[in-house]
Short mmCIF file of C-alpha atoms and ligand atoms in Angstrom, two decimals:
data_model
loop_
_atom_site.label_atom_id
_atom_site.label_comp_id
_atom_site.label_asym_id
_atom_site.label_seq_id
_atom_site.Cartn_x
_atom_site.Cartn_y
_atom_site.Cartn_z
CA MET A 3 24.57 -9.39 7.79
CA PRO A 4 20.81 -9.00 7.99
CA ASP A 5 20.27 -12.75 7.55
CA THR A 6 22.42 -13.74 10.53
CA PRO A 7 20.18 -15.65 12.94
CA LYS A 8 19.83 -14.40 16.49
CA ILE A 9 19.99 -16.48 19.64
CA LEU A 10 18.72 -15.21 22.95
CA ILE A 11 20.41 -16.55 26.09
CA VAL A 12 18.47 -15.99 29.30
CA ASP A 13 20.04 -16.60 32.69
CA ASP A 14 19.82 -14.65 35.95
CA THR A 15 23.51 -15.34 36.67
CA PRO A 16 25.72 -13.07 34.54
CA ALA A 17 28.64 -15.49 34.85
CA ASN A 18 26.54 -18.22 33.18
CA LEU A 19 25.77 -15.88 30.34
CA LEU A 20 29.45 -15.24 29.80
CA VAL A 21 30.18 -18.97 29.74
CA MET A 22 27.40 -19.67 27.25
CA GLU A 23 28.49 -16.80 25.03
CA SER A 24 32.04 -18.09 24.93
CA LEU A 25 30.87 -21.63 24.20
CA LEU A 26 28.76 -20.44 21.31
CA GLU A 27 31.39 -18.24 19.78
CA GLY A 28 31.67 -18.80 16.07
CA VAL A 29 28.39 -20.74 15.81
CA GLY A 30 27.20 -18.37 13.08
CA ALA A 31 24.60 -16.47 15.06
CA GLN A 32 24.30 -13.14 16.78
CA LEU A 33 24.10 -13.71 20.55
CA LEU A 34 21.91 -11.54 22.77
CA THR A 35 21.50 -11.97 26.49
CA ALA A 36 18.89 -11.28 29.14
CA THR A 37 19.10 -11.71 32.91
CA SER A 38 15.37 -12.08 33.55
CA GLY A 39 12.17 -13.33 31.95
CA GLN A 40 10.87 -9.76 31.70
CA GLN A 41 13.98 -8.60 29.90
CA ALA A 42 13.73 -11.60 27.56
CA LEU A 43 10.13 -10.76 26.70
CA SER A 44 10.95 -7.13 25.97
CA LEU A 45 13.85 -8.18 23.71
CA MET A 46 11.40 -10.39 21.83
CA LEU A 47 9.50 -7.27 20.85
CA GLU A 48 12.59 -5.78 19.17
CA HIS A 49 14.23 -8.83 17.66
CA GLU A 50 13.27 -11.88 15.73
CA PHE A 51 15.07 -14.83 17.30
CA SER A 52 15.83 -18.22 15.85
CA LEU A 53 16.36 -19.89 19.21
CA VAL A 54 16.10 -19.20 22.95
CA LEU A 55 18.30 -20.81 25.58
CA LEU A 56 16.24 -20.35 28.71
CA ASP A 57 17.39 -20.82 32.29
CA VAL A 58 14.71 -22.60 34.31
CA GLN A 59 15.64 -21.30 37.77
CA MET A 60 15.24 -17.55 37.90
CA PRO A 61 13.74 -15.33 40.60
CA ASP A 62 10.42 -13.51 39.90
CA MET A 63 9.53 -15.13 36.59
CA ASP A 64 11.07 -18.56 36.11
CA GLY A 65 11.82 -20.26 32.81
CA PHE A 66 8.52 -22.15 32.66
CA GLU A 67 6.48 -18.99 33.15
CA THR A 68 8.55 -17.14 30.56
CA ALA A 69 8.08 -20.00 28.07
CA THR A 70 4.35 -20.08 28.70
CA LEU A 71 4.13 -16.36 27.94
CA LEU A 72 6.19 -16.81 24.75
CA ARG A 73 3.85 -19.58 23.59
CA GLY A 74 0.92 -17.27 24.18
CA ARG A 75 2.21 -14.63 21.80
CA LYS A 76 1.58 -14.97 18.10
CA GLN A 77 5.06 -13.74 17.10
CA THR A 78 6.91 -16.19 19.36
CA ARG A 79 4.49 -19.14 19.36
CA HIS A 80 6.78 -21.33 17.24
CA LEU A 81 10.09 -20.07 18.56
CA PRO A 82 12.26 -23.04 19.62
CA ILE A 83 13.13 -22.99 23.31
CA ILE A 84 15.89 -25.02 24.91
CA PHE A 85 15.63 -25.10 28.68
CA VAL A 86 18.87 -24.93 30.57
CA THR A 87 18.47 -26.35 34.05
CA ALA A 88 20.54 -27.27 37.06
CA ILE A 89 17.86 -29.53 38.47
CA GLY A 90 18.61 -33.23 38.32
CA LYS A 91 16.93 -35.15 35.53
CA ASP A 92 13.59 -35.23 37.30
CA ASP A 93 10.92 -36.51 34.88
CA GLY A 94 8.18 -34.34 36.41
CA GLN A 95 10.15 -31.15 35.89
CA ILE A 96 11.10 -32.12 32.38
CA ALA A 97 7.51 -32.89 31.48
CA ARG A 98 6.44 -29.50 32.84
CA GLY A 99 9.03 -27.86 30.61
CA TYR A 100 7.76 -29.62 27.52
CA GLU A 101 4.22 -28.58 28.38
CA ALA A 102 5.43 -24.98 28.63
CA GLY A 103 6.79 -25.26 25.10
CA ALA A 104 10.34 -26.54 25.39
CA VAL A 105 11.73 -28.35 22.39
CA ASP A 106 14.83 -29.57 24.18
CA TYR A 107 16.80 -29.58 27.40
CA LEU A 108 20.37 -28.89 28.42
CA PHE A 109 21.69 -29.69 31.87
CA LYS A 110 24.12 -27.63 33.85
CA PRO A 111 27.00 -27.80 33.84
CA VAL A 112 26.58 -27.51 30.12
CA ASN A 113 28.59 -29.89 27.99
CA PRO A 114 30.14 -27.68 25.29
CA HIS A 115 29.84 -30.29 22.51
CA ILE A 116 26.21 -31.07 23.25
CA LEU A 117 25.39 -27.36 23.46
CA ARG A 118 26.99 -26.57 20.13
CA SER A 119 25.52 -29.50 18.26
CA LYS A 120 22.02 -28.81 19.58
CA VAL A 121 22.28 -25.13 18.74
CA GLU A 122 23.60 -25.92 15.27
CA ILE A 123 20.70 -28.29 14.60
CA PHE A 124 18.16 -25.67 15.62
CA LEU A 125 19.86 -22.98 13.56
CA GLU A 126 19.76 -25.28 10.53
CA LEU A 127 16.07 -26.02 11.11
CA ASP A 128 15.40 -22.32 11.40
CA ARG A 129 17.37 -21.60 8.22
CA GLN A 130 15.29 -24.17 6.36
CA ARG A 131 12.06 -22.84 7.82
CA ARG A 132 12.94 -19.32 6.63
CA LEU A 133 13.93 -20.64 3.20
CA LEU A 134 10.61 -22.45 2.93
CA ALA A 135 8.72 -19.33 3.98
CA ARG A 136 10.56 -17.28 1.37
CA LYS A 137 9.96 -19.88 -1.35
CA SER A 138 6.32 -20.04 -0.38
CA ALA A 139 6.02 -16.25 -0.60
CA GLU A 140 7.74 -16.33 -3.99
CA LEU A 141 5.34 -19.03 -5.10
CA ASP A 142 2.37 -16.98 -3.92
CA HIS A 143 3.71 -14.06 -5.90
CA LYS A 144 4.14 -16.24 -8.99
CA VAL A 145 0.63 -17.60 -8.64
CA LYS A 146 -0.70 -14.04 -8.45
CA GLU A 147 1.30 -13.11 -11.54
CA LEU A 148 -0.01 -16.17 -13.37
CA LEU A 149 -3.59 -15.36 -12.42
CA ALA A 150 -3.15 -11.82 -13.71
CA LEU A 151 -1.65 -13.23 -16.90
CA LYS A 152 -4.53 -15.66 -17.25
CA LYS A 153 -6.98 -12.75 -16.96
CA GLN A 154 -5.10 -10.86 -19.67
CA LEU A 155 -5.14 -13.94 -21.87
CA GLU A 156 -8.86 -14.41 -21.38
CA ALA A 157 -9.49 -10.79 -22.31
CA ALA A 158 -7.28 -11.15 -25.39
CA ASN A 159 -9.12 -14.34 -26.30
CA ARG A 160 -12.48 -12.64 -26.01
CA GLN A 161 -11.22 -9.88 -28.26
CA LEU A 162 -9.87 -12.43 -30.71
CA ASN A 163 -13.19 -14.25 -30.72
CA GLU A 164 -14.98 -11.04 -31.55
CA LEU A 165 -12.58 -10.42 -34.38
CA SER A 166 -12.64 -14.01 -35.54
CA LEU A 167 -14.73 -15.18 -38.44
CA THR A 168 -15.72 -18.52 -36.95
CA ASP A 169 -18.56 -19.29 -34.61
CA ALA A 170 -16.88 -20.83 -31.55
CA LEU A 171 -19.67 -23.32 -30.81
CA THR A 172 -20.50 -24.72 -34.22
CA GLY A 173 -17.35 -24.05 -36.17
CA LEU A 174 -19.44 -22.51 -38.96
CA ALA A 175 -18.71 -19.02 -40.23
CA ASN A 176 -20.07 -16.41 -37.82
CA ARG A 177 -22.37 -13.51 -38.53
CA ARG A 178 -19.49 -11.11 -39.07
CA CYS A 179 -17.96 -13.43 -41.65
CA PHE A 180 -21.34 -13.79 -43.34
CA GLN A 181 -21.84 -10.02 -43.52
CA GLU A 182 -18.46 -9.60 -45.18
CA ALA A 183 -19.10 -12.43 -47.64
CA LEU A 184 -22.52 -10.99 -48.45
CA GLN A 185 -20.96 -7.64 -49.43
CA THR A 186 -18.27 -9.31 -51.51
CA GLU A 187 -20.58 -11.78 -53.28
CA TRP A 188 -23.19 -9.06 -53.84
CA ARG A 189 -20.66 -6.93 -55.74
CA ARG A 190 -19.31 -9.91 -57.66
CA ALA A 191 -22.83 -11.05 -58.67
CA MET A 192 -23.68 -7.51 -59.75
CA ARG A 193 -20.56 -7.36 -61.94
CA CYS A 194 -21.25 -10.76 -63.49
CA GLY A 195 -25.05 -10.37 -63.70
CA GLN A 196 -25.49 -13.63 -61.82
CA PRO A 197 -28.11 -14.54 -59.21
CA LEU A 198 -27.22 -14.53 -55.53
CA THR A 199 -29.33 -16.72 -53.28
CA LEU A 200 -29.79 -16.68 -49.55
CA VAL A 201 -31.33 -19.37 -47.37
CA MET A 202 -32.33 -18.40 -43.85
CA ALA A 203 -33.00 -21.29 -41.51
CA ASP A 204 -34.28 -21.48 -37.98
CA ILE A 205 -34.72 -24.41 -35.58
CA ASP A 206 -38.40 -24.88 -34.72
CA PHE A 207 -39.39 -24.47 -31.04
CA PHE A 208 -35.76 -24.05 -29.97
CA LYS A 209 -36.68 -21.99 -26.92
CA GLN A 210 -38.84 -24.87 -25.71
CA PHE A 211 -35.98 -27.28 -26.45
CA ASN A 212 -33.67 -25.28 -24.16
CA ASP A 213 -36.39 -25.00 -21.52
CA ILE A 214 -36.97 -28.76 -21.47
CA TYR A 215 -33.47 -30.16 -21.99
CA GLY A 216 -31.26 -27.32 -20.74
CA HIS A 217 -28.72 -25.13 -22.47
CA VAL A 218 -26.00 -27.77 -22.65
CA ALA A 219 -28.30 -30.05 -24.62
CA GLY A 220 -29.34 -26.98 -26.62
CA ASP A 221 -25.74 -26.32 -27.56
CA GLU A 222 -25.20 -29.96 -28.52
CA CYS A 223 -28.27 -29.72 -30.73
CA LEU A 224 -26.89 -26.58 -32.43
CA VAL A 225 -23.62 -28.39 -33.13
CA LYS A 226 -25.45 -31.35 -34.71
CA VAL A 227 -27.66 -29.10 -36.84
CA ALA A 228 -24.64 -27.04 -37.91
CA ALA A 229 -22.92 -30.22 -39.09
CA VAL A 230 -25.77 -31.01 -41.48
CA ALA A 231 -26.20 -27.36 -42.48
CA ARG A 232 -23.27 -27.86 -44.79
CA SER A 233 -25.41 -29.40 -47.47
CA PRO A 234 -23.70 -32.00 -49.67
CA LEU A 235 -24.75 -29.86 -52.61
CA MET A 236 -22.55 -27.02 -51.45
CA ARG A 237 -19.81 -25.69 -53.70
CA PRO A 238 -16.59 -24.01 -52.58
CA ALA A 239 -17.98 -20.48 -52.90
CA ASP A 240 -21.10 -21.33 -50.87
CA LEU A 241 -21.08 -20.22 -47.27
CA ALA A 242 -22.91 -21.71 -44.28
CA ALA A 243 -22.96 -19.42 -41.25
CA ARG A 244 -24.53 -19.20 -37.84
CA TYR A 245 -26.54 -16.01 -38.01
CA GLY A 246 -27.83 -15.81 -34.47
CA GLY A 247 -28.86 -18.12 -31.61
CA GLU A 248 -30.65 -20.86 -33.53
CA GLU A 249 -30.59 -19.12 -36.91
CA PHE A 250 -28.40 -20.24 -39.77
CA VAL A 251 -27.83 -18.84 -43.23
CA LEU A 252 -26.56 -20.21 -46.52
CA LEU A 253 -25.11 -17.75 -48.98
CA LEU A 254 -25.11 -19.28 -52.46
CA PRO A 255 -23.39 -17.32 -55.25
CA ASN A 256 -24.39 -18.01 -58.83
CA THR A 257 -27.40 -20.00 -57.65
CA ASP A 258 -31.02 -19.34 -58.54
CA LEU A 259 -34.09 -19.62 -56.34
CA GLU A 260 -34.70 -23.22 -57.36
CA GLY A 261 -31.12 -24.19 -56.51
CA GLY A 262 -31.50 -22.57 -53.09
CA VAL A 263 -34.74 -24.43 -52.44
CA CYS A 264 -33.01 -27.71 -53.34
CA GLN A 265 -30.26 -27.11 -50.82
CA ALA A 266 -32.70 -25.99 -48.13
CA GLU A 267 -34.82 -29.08 -48.69
CA GLU A 268 -31.73 -31.26 -48.44
CA ILE A 269 -30.87 -29.80 -45.05
CA ARG A 270 -34.48 -29.93 -43.83
CA LEU A 271 -34.53 -33.68 -44.51
CA ALA A 272 -31.11 -34.18 -42.94
CA VAL A 273 -32.29 -32.46 -39.75
CA GLU A 274 -35.38 -34.68 -39.67
CA LYS A 275 -33.11 -37.69 -40.09
CA LEU A 276 -31.10 -36.66 -37.02
CA ALA A 277 -34.25 -37.67 -35.11
CA ILE A 278 -33.44 -35.45 -32.13
CA VAL A 279 -36.28 -36.04 -29.68
CA HIS A 280 -38.16 -32.81 -28.96
CA GLU A 281 -41.10 -33.15 -26.62
CA GLY A 282 -41.76 -29.42 -26.80
CA SER A 283 -42.52 -29.46 -30.52
CA THR A 284 -46.21 -29.23 -31.40
CA ILE A 285 -45.68 -30.57 -34.92
CA GLY A 286 -43.96 -33.90 -34.29
CA PRO A 287 -41.80 -35.97 -31.97
CA HIS A 288 -38.50 -34.74 -33.37
CA LEU A 289 -36.61 -31.51 -33.86
CA THR A 290 -37.30 -29.76 -37.16
CA MET A 291 -36.20 -26.67 -39.05
CA SER A 292 -37.90 -24.02 -41.16
CA PHE A 293 -36.37 -22.30 -44.17
CA GLY A 294 -36.88 -19.14 -46.16
CA VAL A 295 -35.18 -18.72 -49.54
CA ALA A 296 -34.63 -15.53 -51.54
CA SER A 297 -32.73 -14.96 -54.76
CA VAL A 298 -31.89 -11.89 -56.77
CA VAL A 299 -29.58 -10.65 -59.48
CA PRO A 300 -28.11 -7.67 -57.58
CA ARG A 301 -28.77 -4.19 -58.99
CA ARG A 302 -27.52 -0.74 -58.04
CA GLU A 303 -30.79 0.36 -56.47
CA LEU A 304 -30.82 -2.63 -54.13
CA ASP A 305 -28.92 -3.20 -50.92
CA PRO A 306 -27.43 -6.56 -49.82
CA MET A 307 -29.58 -6.35 -46.70
CA ASP A 308 -32.68 -6.45 -48.95
CA LEU A 309 -31.76 -10.06 -49.71
CA VAL A 310 -31.60 -10.82 -45.98
CA CYS A 311 -34.97 -9.13 -45.38
CA VAL A 312 -36.72 -11.00 -48.15
CA ALA A 313 -35.28 -14.37 -47.06
CA ASP A 314 -36.31 -13.56 -43.51
CA LYS A 315 -39.88 -12.84 -44.67
CA ALA A 316 -39.95 -16.18 -46.48
CA LEU A 317 -38.74 -17.87 -43.28
CA TYR A 318 -41.55 -16.14 -41.40
CA THR A 319 -44.01 -17.54 -43.95
CA ALA A 320 -42.57 -21.04 -43.43
CA LYS A 321 -43.18 -20.65 -39.69
CA GLU A 322 -46.69 -19.34 -40.27
CA ARG A 323 -47.57 -22.21 -42.54
CA GLY A 324 -46.73 -24.81 -39.93
CA ARG A 325 -42.90 -25.02 -39.78
CA ASN A 326 -40.63 -27.87 -40.99
CA GLN A 327 -40.81 -26.57 -44.53
CA VAL A 328 -39.05 -24.46 -47.12
CA ASP A 329 -40.76 -21.30 -48.34
CA VAL A 330 -39.69 -18.80 -50.95
CA GLN A 331 -39.93 -15.07 -51.45
CA GLY A 332 -43.22 -13.65 -52.62
CA ARG A 333 -43.70 -12.31 -56.13
CA GLY A 334 -42.14 -8.89 -56.71
CA ALA A 335 -40.19 -9.03 -53.45
CA PHE A 336 -37.32 -7.05 -54.99
CA GLY A 337 -39.49 -4.70 -57.02
CA SER A 338 -39.73 -4.87 -60.80
CA GLY A 339 -37.23 -7.02 -62.64
CA ALA A 340 -36.60 -9.42 -59.76
MG1 MG B 9 19.26 -19.43 37.29
#
């Protein structure tokens, strides 16, 4: 059995070895013997022992020296050693043995019952130590597996986020969702001959806000603004989306320019009312937002992105004219018939 523990018995008197072997018969361990410290050390290189029974009195290298060498080696540093000694119970000798790394003592002539029970205790300790080491290795393996799984999950989550239609921070529709809705509503409006309106909104001096208050505060600000970007005037088909960093859009089917301006104005006031302190704003003490509104009855020769461009131009005008305001598309923005 590969799991059978091994005990090394070291004694320079072969007869003692024979006695010990017979006393330990049936203890559930493979018994190996050595007649010198040197032989014991070389056996240590070939075998992994659970316990050493080490004779103290040996010529050349005695038990203490052998134990000291075992303690010095990484592989045998924690190997339990029971000294077997014929010396009387002299405290000085015993202390020296413990310093050399003994965990216990047996005195010759060896009492068979004491020998067996001590050996059994050490074998049980060793069995538990090995079990713990195996469990710990298994646990390490599981932790590695879990970490790998976590990585996979994170990657899958990132992919899901990219595919998702919601902006993770604000909970509004994301740009992808907006682009899809724009295509759909554009076609629907064209079929029905109804106006489609787009509001583009942008937080004023947001870069400065992040610079002054940090990105965490910046994110909190985006969440607050997003919450009021759902204007109370909104109908089920209307869509509020986060377009980019601090840019938001409202897509308003079957709404004319005036209706879009109304909604934009509503949100502009709501943002003002949030009274978010903004020391980096050059137009007032609080955070504000600028809006550009564009509206068109879609026609074949136009592209949905034209609506985005025109609303964006209007937003640019709002910024140019001093921010915290709603501006609208210029005359003839969509060519004749707009
Ligand atoms: Mg001896």
